[in-house]
CSV table of C-alpha atoms in Angstrom, one decimal:
chain,number,residue,atom,x,y,z
A,1309,MET,CA,-35.7,-18.1,21.1
A,1310,THR,CA,-35.6,-15.3,18.6
A,1311,THR,CA,-33.7,-13.1,21.0
A,1312,MET,CA,-31.1,-15.8,21.6
A,1313,MET,CA,-30.5,-16.3,17.9
A,1314,SER,CA,-30.1,-12.5,17.4
A,1315,ASP,CA,-27.3,-12.5,20.0
A,1316,THR,CA,-25.2,-15.1,18.4
A,1317,PRO,CA,-21.9,-14.0,16.8
A,1318,PRO,CA,-22.0,-13.3,13.1
A,1319,THR,CA,-20.6,-16.0,10.8
A,1320,ALA,CA,-17.9,-15.3,8.3
A,1321,ALA,CA,-20.5,-15.0,5.5
A,1322,LYS,CA,-22.3,-12.3,7.4
A,1323,ARG,CA,-19.1,-10.4,8.2
A,1324,LYS,CA,-18.2,-10.5,4.5
A,1325,SER,CA,-21.7,-9.3,3.5
A,1326,ARG,CA,-21.4,-6.3,5.8
A,1327,LEU,CA,-18.3,-5.2,4.0
A,1328,SER,CA,-19.5,-6.0,0.5
A,1329,VAL,CA,-20.6,-2.4,-0.4
A,1330,LEU,CA,-17.3,-1.0,0.9
A,1331,VAL,CA,-15.4,-3.6,-1.0
A,1332,ILE,CA,-17.2,-2.9,-4.2
A,1333,LEU,CA,-16.7,0.8,-3.8
A,1334,SER,CA,-13.0,0.3,-3.0
A,1335,LEU,CA,-12.5,-1.9,-6.0
A,1336,LEU,CA,-14.2,0.7,-8.3
A,1337,TRP,CA,-12.1,3.5,-6.9
A,1338,LEU,CA,-8.9,1.4,-7.3
A,1339,ALA,CA,-9.9,0.5,-10.9
A,1340,ALA,CA,-10.3,4.2,-11.6
A,1341,VAL,CA,-6.9,4.9,-10.1
A,1342,VAL,CA,-5.4,2.1,-12.2
A,1343,VAL,CA,-6.9,3.6,-15.3
A,1344,ALA,CA,-5.5,7.0,-14.4
A,1345,THR,CA,-2.1,5.4,-13.8
A,1346,ILE,CA,-2.0,3.7,-17.2
A,1347,PHE,CA,-3.8,6.3,-19.4
A,1348,GLY,CA,-3.3,9.4,-17.3
A,1349,GLU,CA,-1.6,11.5,-20.0
A,1350,HIS,CA,-4.3,10.6,-22.5
A,1351,LEU,CA,-7.1,11.5,-20.1
A,1352,ALA,CA,-5.7,14.9,-19.3
A,1353,ARG,CA,-7.4,17.6,-21.3
A,1354,TYR,CA,-4.7,20.3,-21.0
A,1355,GLY,CA,-1.7,18.6,-19.5
A,1356,ALA,CA,-0.3,18.4,-16.0
A,1357,THR,CA,2.4,21.0,-16.5
A,1358,VAL,CA,0.7,23.3,-19.0
A,1359,ALA,CA,-0.8,26.7,-17.9
A,1360,VAL,CA,-4.3,27.2,-19.2
A,1361,GLY,CA,-4.2,31.0,-19.5
A,1362,ALA,CA,-4.7,33.6,-16.9
A,1363,ASP,CA,-7.1,31.5,-14.8
A,1364,ARG,CA,-5.0,31.5,-11.7
A,1365,LEU,CA,-6.5,30.0,-8.5
A,1366,GLN,CA,-9.9,29.5,-10.1
A,1367,PRO,CA,-12.4,27.4,-8.1
A,1368,PRO,CA,-13.9,24.3,-9.5
A,1369,SER,CA,-16.1,25.1,-12.5
A,1370,PRO,CA,-17.5,23.3,-15.6
A,1371,GLU,CA,-14.4,24.4,-17.5
A,1372,HIS,CA,-12.0,23.3,-14.8
A,1373,TRP,CA,-13.7,20.6,-12.8
A,1374,ALA,CA,-11.2,20.7,-9.9
A,1375,GLY,CA,-10.1,24.4,-10.4
A,1376,THR,CA,-6.6,25.7,-11.2
A,1377,ASP,CA,-3.5,26.3,-9.1
A,1378,ASN,CA,-1.2,29.3,-8.6
A,1379,PHE,CA,0.5,28.6,-12.0
A,1380,SER,CA,-2.9,28.3,-13.8
A,1381,ARG,CA,-2.5,24.6,-14.2
A,1382,ASP,CA,-5.6,22.4,-14.3
A,1383,ILE,CA,-5.9,20.5,-11.0
A,1384,MET,CA,-7.9,17.6,-12.4
A,1385,ASP,CA,-5.2,16.9,-15.0
A,1386,ARG,CA,-2.6,17.0,-12.3
A,1387,LEU,CA,-4.5,14.7,-10.0
A,1388,ILE,CA,-4.9,12.2,-12.8
A,1389,VAL,CA,-1.3,12.3,-13.9
A,1390,ALA,CA,-0.1,12.2,-10.3
A,1391,ALA,CA,-1.8,8.9,-9.8
A,1392,ARG,CA,0.9,7.3,-11.9
A,1393,SER,CA,3.8,8.4,-9.6
A,1394,SER,CA,2.0,7.6,-6.4
A,1395,MET,CA,0.8,4.1,-7.5
A,1396,PHE,CA,4.1,3.3,-9.2
A,1397,ILE,CA,6.0,3.9,-6.0
A,1398,GLY,CA,3.4,2.2,-3.8
A,1399,VAL,CA,3.0,-1.0,-6.0
A,1400,SER,CA,6.8,-1.2,-6.5
A,1401,VAL,CA,7.5,-1.0,-2.8
A,1402,ALA,CA,4.7,-3.6,-2.0
A,1403,VAL,CA,6.0,-6.1,-4.6
A,1404,ILE,CA,9.7,-5.8,-3.8
A,1405,SER,CA,9.1,-5.8,0.0
A,1406,SER,CA,6.9,-8.8,-0.3
A,1407,ILE,CA,9.4,-10.8,-2.4
A,1408,LEU,CA,12.4,-9.8,-0.2
A,1409,GLY,CA,10.5,-10.0,3.1
A,1410,GLY,CA,8.9,-13.3,2.2
A,1411,ALA,CA,12.1,-14.9,1.1
A,1412,THR,CA,13.9,-13.6,4.3
A,1413,GLY,CA,11.2,-14.9,6.6
A,1414,VAL,CA,11.2,-18.4,5.1
A,1415,ILE,CA,15.0,-18.6,4.9
A,1416,ALA,CA,15.3,-17.6,8.6
A,1417,VAL,CA,13.1,-20.5,9.6
A,1418,VAL,CA,14.4,-23.1,7.2
A,1419,TRP,CA,18.1,-22.4,7.9
A,1420,LYS,CA,18.0,-22.0,11.6
A,1421,PRO,CA,21.6,-20.8,12.1
A,1422,LEU,CA,20.6,-17.6,10.2
A,1423,ASP,CA,17.4,-17.0,12.2
A,1424,ASN,CA,18.9,-15.2,15.2
A,1425,ILE,CA,21.3,-13.0,13.2
A,1426,VAL,CA,18.8,-12.0,10.5
A,1427,MET,CA,16.0,-11.2,12.8
A,1428,ARG,CA,18.1,-9.1,15.1
A,1429,VAL,CA,19.3,-7.0,12.2
A,1430,LEU,CA,15.7,-6.6,11.0
A,1431,ASP,CA,14.6,-5.7,14.6
A,1432,GLY,CA,17.0,-2.8,14.3
A,1433,PHE,CA,15.1,-1.4,11.3
A,1434,ILE,CA,11.8,-2.0,12.9
A,1435,ALA,CA,12.8,-0.1,16.0
A,1436,PHE,CA,12.6,3.1,14.0
A,1437,PRO,CA,9.2,4.7,13.3
A,1438,PRO,CA,8.5,4.2,9.5
A,1439,ILE,CA,8.2,7.8,8.6
A,1440,LEU,CA,11.4,8.8,10.5
A,1441,LEU,CA,13.4,6.0,9.0
A,1442,ALA,CA,12.1,6.9,5.5
A,1443,ILE,CA,13.1,10.5,6.0
A,1444,MET,CA,16.6,9.5,7.1
A,1445,LEU,CA,17.0,7.1,4.1
A,1446,VAL,CA,15.7,9.4,1.4
A,1447,ALA,CA,17.8,12.3,2.8
A,1448,SER,CA,20.8,10.0,2.4
A,1449,PHE,CA,19.9,8.6,-1.0
A,1450,GLY,CA,18.5,11.7,-2.6
A,1451,GLY,CA,15.2,12.3,-4.3
A,1452,GLY,CA,13.9,10.3,-7.3
A,1453,TYR,CA,11.6,7.4,-8.0
A,1454,TRP,CA,14.1,4.6,-7.3
A,1455,GLN,CA,15.6,6.3,-4.3
A,1456,VAL,CA,12.2,6.6,-2.7
A,1457,ILE,CA,11.3,3.0,-3.6
A,1458,LEU,CA,14.6,1.7,-2.1
A,1459,ALA,CA,14.1,3.7,1.1
A,1460,LEU,CA,10.5,2.5,1.6
A,1461,THR,CA,11.5,-1.1,0.8
A,1462,LEU,CA,14.1,-0.9,3.5
A,1463,VAL,CA,11.4,0.4,5.8
A,1464,PHE,CA,8.7,-2.2,5.2
A,1465,PHE,CA,10.4,-5.5,4.2
A,1466,PRO,CA,11.6,-6.3,7.8
A,1467,ARG,CA,8.0,-6.0,9.0
A,1468,ILE,CA,6.8,-8.4,6.2
A,1469,ALA,CA,9.7,-10.8,7.1
A,1470,ARG,CA,8.6,-11.0,10.7
A,1471,VAL,CA,5.0,-11.9,9.7
A,1472,VAL,CA,6.1,-14.4,7.2
A,1473,ARG,CA,8.5,-16.0,9.7
A,1474,ALA,CA,5.7,-16.4,12.2
A,1475,ALA,CA,3.5,-17.9,9.5
A,1476,THR,CA,6.3,-20.2,8.4
A,1477,LEU,CA,6.9,-21.4,12.0
A,1478,ALA,CA,3.2,-22.3,12.3
A,1479,VAL,CA,3.2,-24.3,9.1
A,1480,ILE,CA,6.5,-26.0,9.5
A,1481,THR,CA,5.6,-27.5,12.9
A,1482,ALA,CA,2.2,-28.7,11.7
A,1483,PRO,CA,1.5,-32.5,11.9
A,1484,TYR,CA,1.1,-32.9,8.2
A,1485,VAL,CA,4.5,-31.4,7.5
A,1486,GLU,CA,6.1,-33.7,10.1
A,1487,ALA,CA,4.3,-36.6,8.4
A,1488,SER,CA,5.7,-35.6,5.0
A,1489,ARG,CA,9.2,-35.6,6.5
A,1490,VAL,CA,8.7,-39.1,8.0
A,1491,LEU,CA,7.7,-40.3,4.5
A,1492,GLY,CA,10.9,-39.0,3.0
A,1493,GLY,CA,10.2,-35.4,2.1
A,1494,ASN,CA,13.3,-33.1,2.6
A,1495,THR,CA,13.2,-29.5,3.8
A,1496,LEU,CA,13.2,-28.1,0.2
A,1497,TRP,CA,10.3,-30.3,-0.8
A,1498,SER,CA,8.3,-29.3,2.4
A,1499,THR,CA,9.0,-25.6,1.8
A,1500,ARG,CA,7.9,-25.7,-1.8
A,1501,HIS,CA,4.7,-27.9,-1.3
A,1502,HIS,CA,3.6,-26.9,2.2
A,1503,VAL,CA,5.2,-23.7,3.5
A,1504,ILE,CA,4.9,-21.4,0.4
A,1505,PRO,CA,1.2,-22.2,-0.5
A,1506,ASN,CA,0.2,-21.6,3.2
A,1507,ILE,CA,2.0,-18.3,3.6
A,1508,THR,CA,0.6,-16.8,0.4
A,1509,GLY,CA,-2.5,-15.5,2.2
A,1510,PRO,CA,-0.8,-13.6,5.0
A,1511,LEU,CA,1.8,-12.3,2.5
A,1512,ALA,CA,-0.9,-10.9,0.2
A,1513,VAL,CA,-2.6,-9.2,3.2
A,1514,GLN,CA,0.8,-7.7,4.2
A,1515,ALA,CA,1.4,-6.5,0.6
A,1516,THR,CA,-1.9,-4.5,0.6
A,1517,TYR,CA,-0.9,-3.0,4.0
A,1518,VAL,CA,2.5,-2.0,2.7
A,1519,LEU,CA,0.9,-0.5,-0.5
A,1520,SER,CA,-1.4,1.8,1.5
A,1521,ARG,CA,1.3,2.8,3.9
A,1522,ALA,CA,3.8,3.4,1.1
A,1523,ILE,CA,1.3,5.7,-0.6
A,1524,VAL,CA,0.8,7.7,2.5
A,1525,ILE,CA,4.5,7.9,3.5
A,1526,ASP,CA,5.5,8.8,-0.1
A,1527,ALA,CA,3.0,11.7,0.1
A,1528,GLY,CA,4.5,12.8,3.4
A,1529,LEU,CA,8.0,12.7,1.9
A,1530,ALA,CA,6.8,14.7,-1.2
A,1531,PHE,CA,5.1,17.2,1.1
A,1532,LEU,CA,8.5,17.8,2.8
A,1533,GLY,CA,10.2,18.1,-0.5
A,1534,LEU,CA,12.0,14.7,-0.2
A,1535,GLY,CA,10.1,12.8,-2.8
A,1536,VAL,CA,10.0,12.7,-6.6
A,1537,PRO,CA,11.4,16.0,-7.9
A,1538,PRO,CA,9.4,18.3,-10.2
A,1539,PRO,CA,8.0,18.7,-12.8
A,1540,ALA,CA,6.4,15.2,-12.3
A,1541,PRO,CA,3.4,15.8,-10.1
A,1542,THR,CA,2.5,13.6,-7.1
A,1543,TRP,CA,-0.4,13.9,-4.7
A,1544,GLY,CA,2.0,14.7,-1.9
A,1545,SER,CA,3.9,17.4,-3.8
A,1546,MET,CA,0.6,19.0,-4.7
A,1547,LEU,CA,-0.2,19.2,-1.0
A,1548,GLY,CA,3.2,20.7,-0.3
A,1549,ASP,CA,2.9,23.3,-3.1
A,1550,SER,CA,-0.6,24.3,-1.9
A,1551,ARG,CA,0.1,24.9,1.7
A,1552,LEU,CA,0.7,28.7,1.1
A,1553,PHE,CA,-2.7,29.0,-0.5
A,1554,VAL,CA,-5.0,27.2,2.0
A,1555,ASP,CA,-6.9,30.4,2.8
A,1556,GLN,CA,-7.4,31.4,-0.8
A,1557,ALA,CA,-7.9,28.0,-2.6
A,1558,TRP,CA,-9.3,25.2,-0.4
A,1559,TRP,CA,-9.4,22.8,-3.4
A,1560,LEU,CA,-5.7,22.8,-3.8
A,1561,VAL,CA,-5.4,21.0,-0.4
A,1562,VAL,CA,-8.7,19.1,-0.2
A,1563,LEU,CA,-8.6,17.3,-3.5
A,1564,PRO,CA,-5.0,15.8,-3.4
A,1565,GLY,CA,-5.6,14.9,0.3
A,1566,LEU,CA,-8.9,13.2,-0.6
A,1567,CYS,CA,-7.1,11.1,-3.3
A,1568,ILE,CA,-4.5,10.0,-0.8
A,1569,VAL,CA,-7.1,9.1,1.9
A,1570,LEU,CA,-9.5,7.3,-0.5
A,1571,THR,CA,-6.8,5.3,-2.1
A,1572,ALA,CA,-5.3,4.2,1.2
A,1573,LEU,CA,-8.8,3.3,2.5
A,1574,ALA,CA,-9.7,1.4,-0.6
A,1575,VAL,CA,-6.5,-0.6,-0.5
A,1576,ASN,CA,-7.1,-1.4,3.2
A,1577,PHE,CA,-10.7,-2.6,2.5
A,1578,ALA,CA,-9.5,-4.7,-0.4
A,1579,GLY,CA,-6.8,-6.1,1.9
A,1580,ASP,CA,-9.4,-7.1,4.4
A,1581,TRP,CA,-11.4,-8.8,1.7
A,1582,VAL,CA,-8.3,-10.7,0.6
A,1583,ARG,CA,-7.8,-11.8,4.2
A,1584,ASP,CA,-11.3,-13.1,4.5
A,1585,LEU,CA,-10.9,-15.1,1.3
A,1586,THR,CA,-7.6,-16.6,2.3
A,1587,ASP,CA,-8.0,-17.1,6.0
A,1588,ARG,CA,-9.5,-20.6,6.5
A,1589,THR,CA,-10.3,-19.9,10.1
A,1590,LEU,CA,-13.1,-17.5,9.0
A,1591,GLY,CA,-15.0,-20.3,7.4
A,1592,THR,CA,-16.7,-21.4,10.7
A,1593,ASP,CA,-18.7,-19.6,13.3
A,1594,ARG,CA,-16.7,-18.2,16.2
């Protein structure tokens, strides 16, 4: 009897408890990143663009916790200040893509004549790999915060629109929505009271996915010299600037890369946690 019980699938509560440590660590890391984003310049001891003397390419030490770069700048200060650029771009892309993609997905279902036209146009964007499309768009728009945000929004909002469209189709054909129409509710009323509340969960999960992907792709663009121009540091530009010194100063590559990886993973784990909280199908054993 004990053996049979141990082979049963885990419940939603057990699945959540297995991720609880990772979720807590992820939220702590994201909290630290948010603090660095808001108060970065005040937390920096020397400044992100200030040379600290002749200490060029110095390894991590009590004086410089993350070492110095080839211009004698403190790496820890640059990592802290760079969080603002990376998170500003990632959060902006996630918010704008969610609003634009969510509205497009709902409108495509509610106003059916637009569905085929809108989705075929969005399929054209989705046909391109995200990083390739981002490179093409940023190369056309030029470097800068808003140019990168615009390019990444055009990359990700079609993907959100497709997910929201599928979620909207599932809700709008549900029996309780049909019943509300029979009782006199029009399309606008059903959309406001039934569709939008029920697509909030999938939309939030997609927003966290876009946030993590936007941070990674922005780092890739900065590495290629297509991101935010200097002197503003970003994690990606720090990687790009350090590629000539990999053999001499490992910390120049490892630490910015670690910030990118940890932030992307933390956002993904937080997104899974949000999915578990918002997905009603996880409330029962499966």
